[in-house]
Each structure stands twice: as structure tokens, then as C-alpha cells.
CSV table of C-alpha atoms in Angstrom, one decimal:
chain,number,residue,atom,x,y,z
A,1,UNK,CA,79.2,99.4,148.4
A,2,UNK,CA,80.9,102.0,150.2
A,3,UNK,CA,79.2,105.9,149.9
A,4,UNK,CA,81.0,107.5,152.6
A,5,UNK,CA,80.2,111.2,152.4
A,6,UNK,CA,84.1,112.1,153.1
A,7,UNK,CA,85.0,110.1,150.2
A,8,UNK,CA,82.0,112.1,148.1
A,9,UNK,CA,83.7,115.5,150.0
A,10,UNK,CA,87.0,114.5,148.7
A,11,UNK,CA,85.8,114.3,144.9
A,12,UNK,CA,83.6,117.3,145.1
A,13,UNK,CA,85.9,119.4,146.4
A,14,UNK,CA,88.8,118.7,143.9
A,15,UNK,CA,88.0,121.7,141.5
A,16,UNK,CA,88.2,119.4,138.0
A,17,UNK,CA,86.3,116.3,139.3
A,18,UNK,CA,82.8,118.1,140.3
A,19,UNK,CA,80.2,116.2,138.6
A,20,UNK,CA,79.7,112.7,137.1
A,21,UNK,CA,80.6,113.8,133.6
A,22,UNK,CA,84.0,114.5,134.5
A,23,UNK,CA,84.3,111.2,135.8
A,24,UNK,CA,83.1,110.0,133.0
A,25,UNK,CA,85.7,111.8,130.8
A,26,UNK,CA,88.5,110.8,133.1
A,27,UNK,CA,87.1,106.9,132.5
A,28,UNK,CA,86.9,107.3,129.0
A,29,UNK,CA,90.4,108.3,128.1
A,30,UNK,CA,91.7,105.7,130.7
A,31,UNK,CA,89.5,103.1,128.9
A,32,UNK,CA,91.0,104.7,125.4
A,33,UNK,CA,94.7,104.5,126.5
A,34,UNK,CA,94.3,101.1,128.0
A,35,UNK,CA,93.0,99.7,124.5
A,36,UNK,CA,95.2,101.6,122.3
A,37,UNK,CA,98.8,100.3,124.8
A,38,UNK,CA,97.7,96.9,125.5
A,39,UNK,CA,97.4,96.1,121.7
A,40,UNK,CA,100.7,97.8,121.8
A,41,UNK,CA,102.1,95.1,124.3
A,42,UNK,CA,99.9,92.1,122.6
A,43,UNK,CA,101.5,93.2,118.5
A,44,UNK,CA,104.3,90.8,119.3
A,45,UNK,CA,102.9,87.7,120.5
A,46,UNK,CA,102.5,86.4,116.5
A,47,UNK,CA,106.0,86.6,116.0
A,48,UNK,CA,108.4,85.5,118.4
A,49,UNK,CA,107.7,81.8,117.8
A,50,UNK,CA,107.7,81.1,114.3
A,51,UNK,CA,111.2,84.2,114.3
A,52,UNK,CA,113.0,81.9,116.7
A,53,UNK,CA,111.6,78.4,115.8
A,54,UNK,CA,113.1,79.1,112.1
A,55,UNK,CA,116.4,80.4,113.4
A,56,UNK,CA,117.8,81.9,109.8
A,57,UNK,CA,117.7,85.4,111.4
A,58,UNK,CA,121.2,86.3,113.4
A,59,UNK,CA,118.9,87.5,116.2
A,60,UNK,CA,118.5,84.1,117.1
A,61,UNK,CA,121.7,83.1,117.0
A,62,UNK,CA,123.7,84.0,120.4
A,63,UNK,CA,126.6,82.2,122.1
A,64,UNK,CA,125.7,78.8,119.8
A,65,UNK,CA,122.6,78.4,122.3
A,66,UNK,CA,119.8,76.6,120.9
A,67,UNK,CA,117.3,79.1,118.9
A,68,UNK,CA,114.7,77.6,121.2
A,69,UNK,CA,116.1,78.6,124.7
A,70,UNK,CA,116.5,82.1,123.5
A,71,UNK,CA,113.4,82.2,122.5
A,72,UNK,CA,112.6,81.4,126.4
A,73,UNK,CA,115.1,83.9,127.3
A,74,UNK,CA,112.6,86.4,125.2
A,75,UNK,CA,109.8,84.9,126.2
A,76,UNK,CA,110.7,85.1,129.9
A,77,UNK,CA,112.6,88.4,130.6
A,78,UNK,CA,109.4,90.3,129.4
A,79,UNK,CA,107.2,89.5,132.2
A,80,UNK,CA,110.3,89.4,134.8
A,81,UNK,CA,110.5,93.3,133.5
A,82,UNK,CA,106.3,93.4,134.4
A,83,UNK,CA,106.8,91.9,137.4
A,84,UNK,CA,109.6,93.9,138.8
A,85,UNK,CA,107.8,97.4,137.4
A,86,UNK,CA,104.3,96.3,138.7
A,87,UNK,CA,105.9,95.7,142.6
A,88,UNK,CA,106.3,99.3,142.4
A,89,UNK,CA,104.7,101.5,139.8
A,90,UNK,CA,101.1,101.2,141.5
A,91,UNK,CA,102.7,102.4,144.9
A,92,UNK,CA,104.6,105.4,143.3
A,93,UNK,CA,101.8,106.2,141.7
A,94,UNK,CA,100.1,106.5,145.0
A,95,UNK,CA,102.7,109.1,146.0
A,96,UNK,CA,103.4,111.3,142.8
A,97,UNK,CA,100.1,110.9,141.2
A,98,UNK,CA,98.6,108.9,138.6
A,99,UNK,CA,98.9,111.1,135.3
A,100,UNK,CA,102.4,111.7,136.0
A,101,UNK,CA,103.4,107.9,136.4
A,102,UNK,CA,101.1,106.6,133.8
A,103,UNK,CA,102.7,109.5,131.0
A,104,UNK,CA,106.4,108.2,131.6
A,105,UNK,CA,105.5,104.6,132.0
A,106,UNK,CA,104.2,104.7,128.5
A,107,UNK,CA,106.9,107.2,127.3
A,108,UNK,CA,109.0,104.3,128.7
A,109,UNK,CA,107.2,101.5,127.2
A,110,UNK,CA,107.7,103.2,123.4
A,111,UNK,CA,111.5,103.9,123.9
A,112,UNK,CA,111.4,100.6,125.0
A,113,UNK,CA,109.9,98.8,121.4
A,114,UNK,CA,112.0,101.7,119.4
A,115,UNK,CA,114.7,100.1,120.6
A,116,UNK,CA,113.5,96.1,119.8
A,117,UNK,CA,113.2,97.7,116.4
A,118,UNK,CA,116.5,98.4,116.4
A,119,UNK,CA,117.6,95.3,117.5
A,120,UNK,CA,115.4,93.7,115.5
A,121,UNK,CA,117.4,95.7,112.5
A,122,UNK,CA,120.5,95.1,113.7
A,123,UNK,CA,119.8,91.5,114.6
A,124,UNK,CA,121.2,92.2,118.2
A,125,UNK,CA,120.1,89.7,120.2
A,126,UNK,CA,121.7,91.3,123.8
A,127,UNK,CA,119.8,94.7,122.6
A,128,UNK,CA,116.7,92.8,122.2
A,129,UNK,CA,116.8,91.3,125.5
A,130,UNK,CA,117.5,94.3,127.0
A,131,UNK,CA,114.5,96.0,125.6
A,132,UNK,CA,111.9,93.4,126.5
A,133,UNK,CA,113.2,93.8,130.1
A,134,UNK,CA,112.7,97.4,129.7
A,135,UNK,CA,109.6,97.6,127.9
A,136,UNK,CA,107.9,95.3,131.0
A,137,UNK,CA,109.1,97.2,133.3
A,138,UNK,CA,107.3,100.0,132.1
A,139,UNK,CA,103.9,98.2,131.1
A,140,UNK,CA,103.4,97.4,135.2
A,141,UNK,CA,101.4,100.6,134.5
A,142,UNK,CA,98.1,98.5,133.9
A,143,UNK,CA,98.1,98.5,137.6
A,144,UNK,CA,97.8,102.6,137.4
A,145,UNK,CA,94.3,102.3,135.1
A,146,UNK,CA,92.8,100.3,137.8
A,147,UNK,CA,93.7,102.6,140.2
A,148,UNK,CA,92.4,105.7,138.6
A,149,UNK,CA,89.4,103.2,138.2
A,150,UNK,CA,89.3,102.8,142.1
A,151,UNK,CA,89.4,106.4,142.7
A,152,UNK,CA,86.5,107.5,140.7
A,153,UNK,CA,84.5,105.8,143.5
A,154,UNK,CA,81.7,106.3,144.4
A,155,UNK,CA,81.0,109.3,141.2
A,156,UNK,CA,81.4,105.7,139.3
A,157,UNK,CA,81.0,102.6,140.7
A,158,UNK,CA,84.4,100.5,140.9
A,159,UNK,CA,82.9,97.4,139.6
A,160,UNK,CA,81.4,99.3,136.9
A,161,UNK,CA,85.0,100.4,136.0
A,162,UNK,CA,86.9,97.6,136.4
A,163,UNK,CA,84.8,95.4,134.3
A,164,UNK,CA,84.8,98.0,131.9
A,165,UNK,CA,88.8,98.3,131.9
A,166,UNK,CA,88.7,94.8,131.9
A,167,UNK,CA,86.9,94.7,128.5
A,168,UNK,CA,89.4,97.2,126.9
A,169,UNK,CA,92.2,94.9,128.2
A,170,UNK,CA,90.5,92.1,126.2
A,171,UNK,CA,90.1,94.1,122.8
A,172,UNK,CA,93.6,94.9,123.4
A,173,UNK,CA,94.8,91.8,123.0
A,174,UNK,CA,92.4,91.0,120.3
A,175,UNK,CA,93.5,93.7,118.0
A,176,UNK,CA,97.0,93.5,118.3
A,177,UNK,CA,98.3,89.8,117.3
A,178,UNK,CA,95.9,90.1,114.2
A,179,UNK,CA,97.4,93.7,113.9
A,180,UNK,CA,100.9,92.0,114.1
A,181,UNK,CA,100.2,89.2,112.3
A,182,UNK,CA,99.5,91.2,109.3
A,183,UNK,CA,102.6,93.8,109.8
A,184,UNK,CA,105.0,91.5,110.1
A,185,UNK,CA,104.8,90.9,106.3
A,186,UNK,CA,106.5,94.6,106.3
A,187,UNK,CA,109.4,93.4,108.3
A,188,UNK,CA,109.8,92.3,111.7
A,189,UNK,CA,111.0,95.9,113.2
A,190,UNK,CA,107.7,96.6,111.5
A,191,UNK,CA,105.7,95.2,114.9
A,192,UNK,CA,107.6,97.1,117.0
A,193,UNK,CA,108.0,100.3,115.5
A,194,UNK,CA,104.0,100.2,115.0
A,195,UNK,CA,104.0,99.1,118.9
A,196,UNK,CA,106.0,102.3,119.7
A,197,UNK,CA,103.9,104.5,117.9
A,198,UNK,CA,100.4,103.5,120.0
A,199,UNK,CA,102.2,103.9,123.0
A,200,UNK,CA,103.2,107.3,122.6
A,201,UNK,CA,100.2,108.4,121.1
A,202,UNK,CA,98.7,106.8,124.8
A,203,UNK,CA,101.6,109.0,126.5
A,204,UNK,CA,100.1,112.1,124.4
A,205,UNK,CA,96.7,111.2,125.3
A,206,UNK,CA,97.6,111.0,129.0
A,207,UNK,CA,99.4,114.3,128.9
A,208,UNK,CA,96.9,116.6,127.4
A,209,UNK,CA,93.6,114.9,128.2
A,210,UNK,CA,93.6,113.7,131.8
A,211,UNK,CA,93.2,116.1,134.5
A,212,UNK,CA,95.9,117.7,136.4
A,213,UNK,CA,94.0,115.9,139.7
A,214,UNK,CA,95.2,112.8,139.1
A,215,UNK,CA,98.5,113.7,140.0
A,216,UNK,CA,97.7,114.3,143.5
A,217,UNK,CA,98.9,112.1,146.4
A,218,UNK,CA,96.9,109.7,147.8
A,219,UNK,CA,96.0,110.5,151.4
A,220,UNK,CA,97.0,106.2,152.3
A,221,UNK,CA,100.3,106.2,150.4
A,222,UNK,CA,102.6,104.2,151.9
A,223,UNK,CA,106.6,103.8,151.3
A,224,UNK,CA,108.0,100.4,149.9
A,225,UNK,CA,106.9,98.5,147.1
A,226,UNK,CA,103.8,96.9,146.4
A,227,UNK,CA,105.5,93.5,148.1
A,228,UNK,CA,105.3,95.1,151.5
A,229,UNK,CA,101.9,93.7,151.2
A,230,UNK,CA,102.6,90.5,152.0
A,231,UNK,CA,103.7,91.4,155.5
A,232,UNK,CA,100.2,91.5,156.1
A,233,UNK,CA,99.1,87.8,156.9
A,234,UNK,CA,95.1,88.3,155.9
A,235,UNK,CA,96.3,89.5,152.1
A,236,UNK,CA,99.0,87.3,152.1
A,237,UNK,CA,96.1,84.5,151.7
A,238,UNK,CA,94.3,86.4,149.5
A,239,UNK,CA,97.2,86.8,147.0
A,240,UNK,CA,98.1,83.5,147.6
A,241,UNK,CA,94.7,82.3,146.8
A,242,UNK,CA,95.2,84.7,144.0
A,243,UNK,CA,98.3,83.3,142.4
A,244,UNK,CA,96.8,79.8,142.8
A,245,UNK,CA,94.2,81.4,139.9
A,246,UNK,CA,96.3,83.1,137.9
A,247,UNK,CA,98.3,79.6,137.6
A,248,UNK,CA,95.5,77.9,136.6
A,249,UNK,CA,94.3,80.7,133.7
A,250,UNK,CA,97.7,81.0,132.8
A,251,UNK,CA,97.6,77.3,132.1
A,252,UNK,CA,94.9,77.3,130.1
A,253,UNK,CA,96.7,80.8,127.9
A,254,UNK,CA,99.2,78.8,127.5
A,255,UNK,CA,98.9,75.7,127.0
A,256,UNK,CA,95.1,75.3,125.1
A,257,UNK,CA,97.1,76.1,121.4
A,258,UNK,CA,99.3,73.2,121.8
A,259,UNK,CA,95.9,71.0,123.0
A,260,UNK,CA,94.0,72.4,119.7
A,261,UNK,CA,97.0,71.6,117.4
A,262,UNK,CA,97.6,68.2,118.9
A,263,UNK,CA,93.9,67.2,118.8
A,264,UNK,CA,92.3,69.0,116.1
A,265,UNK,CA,95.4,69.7,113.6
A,266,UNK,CA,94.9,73.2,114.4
A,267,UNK,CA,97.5,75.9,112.7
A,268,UNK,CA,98.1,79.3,113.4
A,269,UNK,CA,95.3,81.1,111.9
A,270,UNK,CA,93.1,78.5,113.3
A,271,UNK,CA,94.3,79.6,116.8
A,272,UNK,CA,94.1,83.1,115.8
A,273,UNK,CA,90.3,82.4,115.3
A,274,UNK,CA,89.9,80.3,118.2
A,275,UNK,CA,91.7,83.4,120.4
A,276,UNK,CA,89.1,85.8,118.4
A,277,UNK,CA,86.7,83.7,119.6
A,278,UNK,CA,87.6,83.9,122.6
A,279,UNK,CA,88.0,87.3,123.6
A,280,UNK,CA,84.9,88.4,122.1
A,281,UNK,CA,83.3,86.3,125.2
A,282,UNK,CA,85.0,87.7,127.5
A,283,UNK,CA,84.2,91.7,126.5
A,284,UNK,CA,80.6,91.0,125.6
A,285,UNK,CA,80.9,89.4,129.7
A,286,UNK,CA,82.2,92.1,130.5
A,287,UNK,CA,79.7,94.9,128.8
A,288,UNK,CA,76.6,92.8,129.3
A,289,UNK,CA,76.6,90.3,131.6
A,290,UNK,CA,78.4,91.5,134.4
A,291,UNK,CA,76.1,94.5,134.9
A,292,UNK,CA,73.2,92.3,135.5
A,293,UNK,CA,75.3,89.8,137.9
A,294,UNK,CA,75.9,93.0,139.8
A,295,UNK,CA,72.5,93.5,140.4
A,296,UNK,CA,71.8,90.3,142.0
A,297,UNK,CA,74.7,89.1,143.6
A,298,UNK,CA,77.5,90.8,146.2
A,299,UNK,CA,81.2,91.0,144.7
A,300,UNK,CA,82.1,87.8,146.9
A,301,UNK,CA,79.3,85.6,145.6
A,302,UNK,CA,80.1,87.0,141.8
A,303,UNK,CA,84.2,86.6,142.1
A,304,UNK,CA,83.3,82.9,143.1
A,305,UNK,CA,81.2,82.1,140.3
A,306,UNK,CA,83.2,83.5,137.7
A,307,UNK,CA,86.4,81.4,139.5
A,308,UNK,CA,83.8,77.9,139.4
A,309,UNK,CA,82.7,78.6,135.8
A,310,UNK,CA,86.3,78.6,135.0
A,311,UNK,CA,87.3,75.5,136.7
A,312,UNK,CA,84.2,73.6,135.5
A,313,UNK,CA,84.7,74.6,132.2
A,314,UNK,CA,88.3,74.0,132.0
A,315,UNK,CA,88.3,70.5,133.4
A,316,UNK,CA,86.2,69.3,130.7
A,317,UNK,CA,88.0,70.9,127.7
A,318,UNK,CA,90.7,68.0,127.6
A,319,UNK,CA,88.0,65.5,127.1
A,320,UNK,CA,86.2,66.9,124.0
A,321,UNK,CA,87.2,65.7,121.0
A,322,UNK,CA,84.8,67.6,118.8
A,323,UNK,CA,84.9,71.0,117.7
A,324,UNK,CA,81.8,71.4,120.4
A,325,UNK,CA,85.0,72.2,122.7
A,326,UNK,CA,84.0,75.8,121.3
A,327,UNK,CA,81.2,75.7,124.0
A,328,UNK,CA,83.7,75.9,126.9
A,329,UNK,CA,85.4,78.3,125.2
A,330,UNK,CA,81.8,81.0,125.9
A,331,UNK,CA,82.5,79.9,129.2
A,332,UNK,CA,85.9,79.9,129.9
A,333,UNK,CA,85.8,83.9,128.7
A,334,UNK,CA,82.6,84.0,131.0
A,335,UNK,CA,84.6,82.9,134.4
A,336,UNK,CA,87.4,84.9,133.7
A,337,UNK,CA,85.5,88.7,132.5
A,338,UNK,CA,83.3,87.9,136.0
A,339,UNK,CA,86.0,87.1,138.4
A,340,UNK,CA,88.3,89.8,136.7
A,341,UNK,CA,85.4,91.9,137.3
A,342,UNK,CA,84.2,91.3,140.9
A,343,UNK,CA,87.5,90.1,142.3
A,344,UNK,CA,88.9,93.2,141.7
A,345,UNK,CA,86.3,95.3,142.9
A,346,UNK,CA,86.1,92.5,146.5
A,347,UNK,CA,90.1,93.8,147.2
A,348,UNK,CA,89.4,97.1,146.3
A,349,UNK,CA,86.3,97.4,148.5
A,350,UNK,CA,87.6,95.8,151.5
A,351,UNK,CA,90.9,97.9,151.4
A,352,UNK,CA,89.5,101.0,150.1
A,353,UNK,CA,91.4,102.7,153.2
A,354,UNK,CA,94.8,101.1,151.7
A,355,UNK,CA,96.7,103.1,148.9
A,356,UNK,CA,94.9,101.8,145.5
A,357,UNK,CA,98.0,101.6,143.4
A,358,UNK,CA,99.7,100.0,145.7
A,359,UNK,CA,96.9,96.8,145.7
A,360,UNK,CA,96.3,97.0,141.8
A,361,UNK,CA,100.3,96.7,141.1
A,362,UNK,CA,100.1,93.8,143.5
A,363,UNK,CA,98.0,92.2,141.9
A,364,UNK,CA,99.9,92.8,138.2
A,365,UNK,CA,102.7,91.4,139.9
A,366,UNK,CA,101.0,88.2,140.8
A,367,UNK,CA,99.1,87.6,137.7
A,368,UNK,CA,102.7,87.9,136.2
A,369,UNK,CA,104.5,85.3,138.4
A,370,UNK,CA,102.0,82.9,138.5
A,371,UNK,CA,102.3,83.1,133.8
A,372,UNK,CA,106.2,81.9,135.1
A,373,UNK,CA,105.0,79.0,137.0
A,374,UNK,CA,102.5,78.0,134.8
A,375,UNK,CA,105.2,78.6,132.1
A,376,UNK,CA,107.6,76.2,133.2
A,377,UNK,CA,105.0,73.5,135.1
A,378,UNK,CA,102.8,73.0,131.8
A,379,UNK,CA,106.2,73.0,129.9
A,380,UNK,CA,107.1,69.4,131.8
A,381,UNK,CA,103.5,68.0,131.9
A,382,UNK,CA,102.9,68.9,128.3
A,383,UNK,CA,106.7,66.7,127.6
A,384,UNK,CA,104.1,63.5,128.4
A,385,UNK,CA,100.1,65.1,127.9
A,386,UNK,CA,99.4,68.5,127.4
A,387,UNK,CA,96.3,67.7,129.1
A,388,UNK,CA,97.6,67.3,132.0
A,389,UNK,CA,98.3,70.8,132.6
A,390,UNK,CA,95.3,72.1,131.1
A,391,UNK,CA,93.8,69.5,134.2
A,392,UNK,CA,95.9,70.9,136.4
A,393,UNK,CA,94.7,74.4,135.7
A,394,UNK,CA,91.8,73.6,136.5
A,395,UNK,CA,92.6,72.1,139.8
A,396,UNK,CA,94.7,75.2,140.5
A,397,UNK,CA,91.8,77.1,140.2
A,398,UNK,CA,89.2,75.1,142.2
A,399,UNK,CA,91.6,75.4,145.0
A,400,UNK,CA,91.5,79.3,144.9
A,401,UNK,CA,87.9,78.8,144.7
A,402,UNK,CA,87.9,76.8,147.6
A,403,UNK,CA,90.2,79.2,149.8
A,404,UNK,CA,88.3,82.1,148.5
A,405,UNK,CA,85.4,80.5,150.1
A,406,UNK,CA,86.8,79.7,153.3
A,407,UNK,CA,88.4,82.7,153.7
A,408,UNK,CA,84.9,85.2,153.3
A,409,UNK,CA,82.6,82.8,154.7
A,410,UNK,CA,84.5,80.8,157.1
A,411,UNK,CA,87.2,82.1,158.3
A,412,UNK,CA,86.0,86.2,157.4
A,413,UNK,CA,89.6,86.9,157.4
A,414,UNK,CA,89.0,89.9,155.0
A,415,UNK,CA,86.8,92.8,155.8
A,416,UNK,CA,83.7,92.4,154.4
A,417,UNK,CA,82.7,95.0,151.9
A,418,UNK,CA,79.0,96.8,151.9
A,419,UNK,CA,77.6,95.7,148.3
């Protein structure tokens, strides 16, 4: 792991970061915010379905198009919105600091769900539209946590902190489909008004509680958006490699429902459950297990592992037709808490001379486009067997394995970070 005494110099000699409990406050409210906003962004997911499947409301009635390709219109803008704010959120943050971006990004995101209330009220289905797009655009800002995670190396180790944001990520999206799934007996504009309020209390909470530090510029920010990276050809393969995983986890997000309602009968609370189940894997990974993993293995040997466990673990799911399938769910949260962890913490450390913001929104961005593809590949393999695109997440993923592999120990066409 890097220790660079400039990089300690630069920490110590900011006036509001001077020991480790200040970097531990800093965490803490980023950990806080991160928990409160993504159970913000997950209160929705209950609803849209079973809104636009029943298509009495007028909201999903627009232009006599079917219910269900509005619901995809919905379904699709919102992480279009991510994946346009994420290429360039990180990068500004670079620039005009981290507090100031991450305030109005959430300030953003609850203006954004105020208004998908109102359209929800209104039953205006060009309004509602419009505010997914613009409430993704503003929730790129996960990007900004990671990067205030990155900069509180080495007071607090990075893979400490990303595993640790990680985990709040997780119990995000834990809390806030049960959350919504219980509000929406209230009224639809219920959800969103309830998701407005947590993200301006984050916005509040970012204001007054973070330190005026964070909004100064990083030393390595660069101009353009976080696509610019892909000029580079040695990241270029790592976010390719990168997008070939987030197709294959996306795959299983997606797609495992559908495989538990057509071979178990499942309905939606059993899913519920089965997502409970789960994410609780993943954060106790994430707390516990990835600590001791970091103890005994470098961040490429860990990111790999977590990748493999995933694969493995996926391509047996489609041929268990017992409820012992639950087993490869403690290990399909497993992979994906450890390579969320360490593969985070491998990009970071081997660009830690590159703007931070700039890499995390990169990676947002990818994550987000490869959910499209998975989207709209699993949609046509799951017309003939949905498990043929949990399979082929699973091969998606052993392939990232595979060029992860080749391109540390092989190749070495990344810079290989101290551990």
C-alpha cells in the first residue's frame, strides 16, 4: 500500500484533517449520507412494476403505447440520467471540491423525486420521465463518496473505506424497497416524497458536518469528463474487463426474480426476502470478512477471488431446483462485497497519481451501462430460458476474471500497487 510521506504531508498540513479522528468523522458522515441517499434512490424499485403492469393509473397511459414499454421508458431513462451525471460529477468534483458537489448533487437528487411526486399526483407521465432523467443525473454522486474514501488515504486505509462504503451501499438498498413497499400503501407520491426528504436531509448533513477541506481542488484534476479515460489504452482494458463484470452481476440483479418465480412459484414478498437475504451477505462480507482477506492476500489476488466466487456460484444457480439454491446466494453476496472491495481499492492504488473523482465516476458510469446491456440481452434470452442469461452472466464474468488475470500477471499492463 502506498505511505508516501508527501501524501501524509498533504493531510497533516490541511488545518481540519490533523489526526486519525478527523478522518474518522469525515468517514463516518460519508458512510451516514451514503446509507440515508441510496435507500433514497432504492424506495422505488417496489413500485414501478406492479404501477405500470396494472395500467389503471393515467400515468401509464401516454400516446396509446403499451403500459409495458413505458414502463421501459421509466425503467431505462433513470440510469441513462446516472450514466450521463457519473461521466462527469467525479471529475468536477476533482476541480471544485468534494463537499460542494456532493451538497448540490443531493439537493438535485430531492428536487428531482419532489417533482416525480408531482407527477405522480398529476399523473403526468412526460413530468415523470423528465424527473427520473434528472434525479440520475444527480445520483452519479456515489462516485464522490468513493472519492472522499480515496482521499483519506493513508490516515485510513482505502480498502478499509471502500469496503466499508460498500456495505452502506448494500443496507441502502436493503432498507429502502421494504421502506417503499410499505409506503406505497399511503399513495404512490408517498415513495417519492419520503425519497426527497432523506436526500435533503443527506444535503444538510453534507453542508454543516463535512469539513470545509473537502472542497479543495485536487492537485491531478484534469479537464473533460470522466470518458477522457478511455483515451488511455491500459484503462481502456481495465474498464472493459470491468463492464464485462458489471454485465454479468447485472444479469444475475436482474434476471434471478424471474428464475425464482418461474422455478419456485416465488411472489413478491418472497423475493423481497430472498433480496433481504441477500444483502445481509454482502454487508456482513463486507464488515467481516474482507478485513481478514486483506490481511492475507494483495488487492489483485482478493479482486479475483471475489470475481471467481461469483462466476462459480452463479453458474450453478440455474441448475438447483431446491430451495438449497439459498447456498449460492451466501456466495454470490460474498464475490461481489470482495471484488467491490478490492477492485476498487486495485484502480485506486495503481492511479493514486490520477484525479480520484475522476476514476470513481468512471467506474459509476460503467457499472450503469453495462445494467443497459444486461437489460436488454437477458430480456431476449429470458423470451426462450431465463437461464440462459443468468448462464451467460456468469460467463460474462469469468471472462473479466480471465482478463483481469492476464492483464496483472501476464501482460502487467497496470501499475502494480504496493499492498
Amino acid at each position: 500500500m502506498s505511505n508516501s510521506i508527501s501524501d501524509k504531508l498533504n493531510i497533516i498540513n490541511d488545518p481540519l484533517i490533523i489526526n486519525k479522528h478527523k478522518a474518522k468523522q469525515i468517514l463516518y458522515i460519508t458512510l451516514l449520507v451514503t446509507l440515508i441517499s441510496v435507500a433514497g434512490i432504492a424506495l422505488p424499485y417496489p413500485i414501478l412494476a406492479p404501477l405500470f403492469s396494472q395500467g389503471e393509473s393515467s400515468l401509464t397511459q401516454f400516446l396509446n403505447l403499451p403500459s409495458e414499454l413505458l414502463l421501459g421508458v421509466v425503467l431505462g431513462i433513470y440510469p441513462l440520467g446516472i450514466i450521463l451525471g457519473s461521466s462527469f460529477i467525479g471529475a468536477i468534483s476533482d476541480r471544485y471540491g468534494r463537499k460542494r458537489l456532493l451538497s448540490l448533487t443531493l439537493l438535485g437528487s430531492a428536487i428531482g423525486y419532489s417533482l416525480t411526486a408531482v407527477a405522480a399526483i398529476y399523473e403526468n407521465f412526460l413530468l415523470f420521465a423528465f424527473s427520473r432523467l434528472l434525479t440520475g443525473l444527480c445520483e452519479g454522486n456515489i462516485s464522490i463518496a468513493r472519492a472522499i474514501a480515496a482521499d483519506l488515504h493513508p490516515i485510513i486505509n482505502k480498502t478499509r473505506s471502500f469496503s466499508l462504503v460498500s456495505s452502506m451501499g448494500y443496507g441502502g438498498y436493503l432498507l429502502g424497497p421494504l421502506a417503499g413497499g410499505y409506503l406505497v400503501y399511503y399513495g404512490i407520491d408517498s415513495v417519492f416524497w419520503a425519497a426527497a426528504f432523506s436526500c435533503l436531509i443527506c444535503a444538510i448533513l453534507s453542508h454543516t458536518l463535512l469539513p470545509i477541506c473537502l472542497n479543495k481542488t485536487d492537485k491531478n484534476a484534469e479537464t473533460g469528463s470522466s470518458l477522457t479515460l478511455l483515451k488511455q489504452p491500459d484503462l481502456r482494458r481495465f474498464f472493459l474487463l470491468y463492464l464485462f463484470l458489471t454485465m454479468g452481476v447485472n444479469l444475475y440483479y436482474e434476471y434471478y426474480p424471474l428464475h425464482l418465480v418461474q422455478q419456485f412459484n416465488y411472489v413478491p414478498v418472497d423475493i423481497s426476502w430472498a433480496t433481504v437475504f441477500l444483502t445481509t451477505c454482502m454487508i456482513l462480507t463486507s464488515l467481516l470478512i474482507n478485513p481478514i482477506i486483506q490481511k492475507k492476500f494483495t488487492h489483485a489476488q482478493a479482486g479475483l477471488l471475489g470475481i471467481i466466487i461469483f462466476a462459480l456460484s452463479l453458474s450453478i444457480l440455474p441448475w438447483l431446483t431446491t430451495h438449497i439454491y439459498l447456498i449460492t446466494f451466501v456466495f454470490l453476496g460474498a464475490g461481489i462485497a470482495i471484488y467491490n472491495g478490492f477492485l476498487t481499492a486495485y484502480l485506486s492504488y495503481s492511479y493514486e497519481d490520477r484525479p480520484q473523482g475522476k476514476l470513481m465516476g468512471m467506474l459509476v458510469t460503467i457499472f450503469c451501462l453495462g445494467n443497459l446491456f444486461a437489460a436488454l440481452i437477458g430480456g431476449v434470452l429470458s423470451m426462450f430460458d431465463v437461464s440462459w442469461a443468468l448462464l451467460l452472466g456468469a460467463i460474462m464474468s469469468f471472462i473479466a476474471g480471465l482478463s483481469f488475470y492476464h492483464g496483472h500477471y501476464i501482460s502487467k499492463i497496470w501499475p502494480q500497487p504496493k499492498n
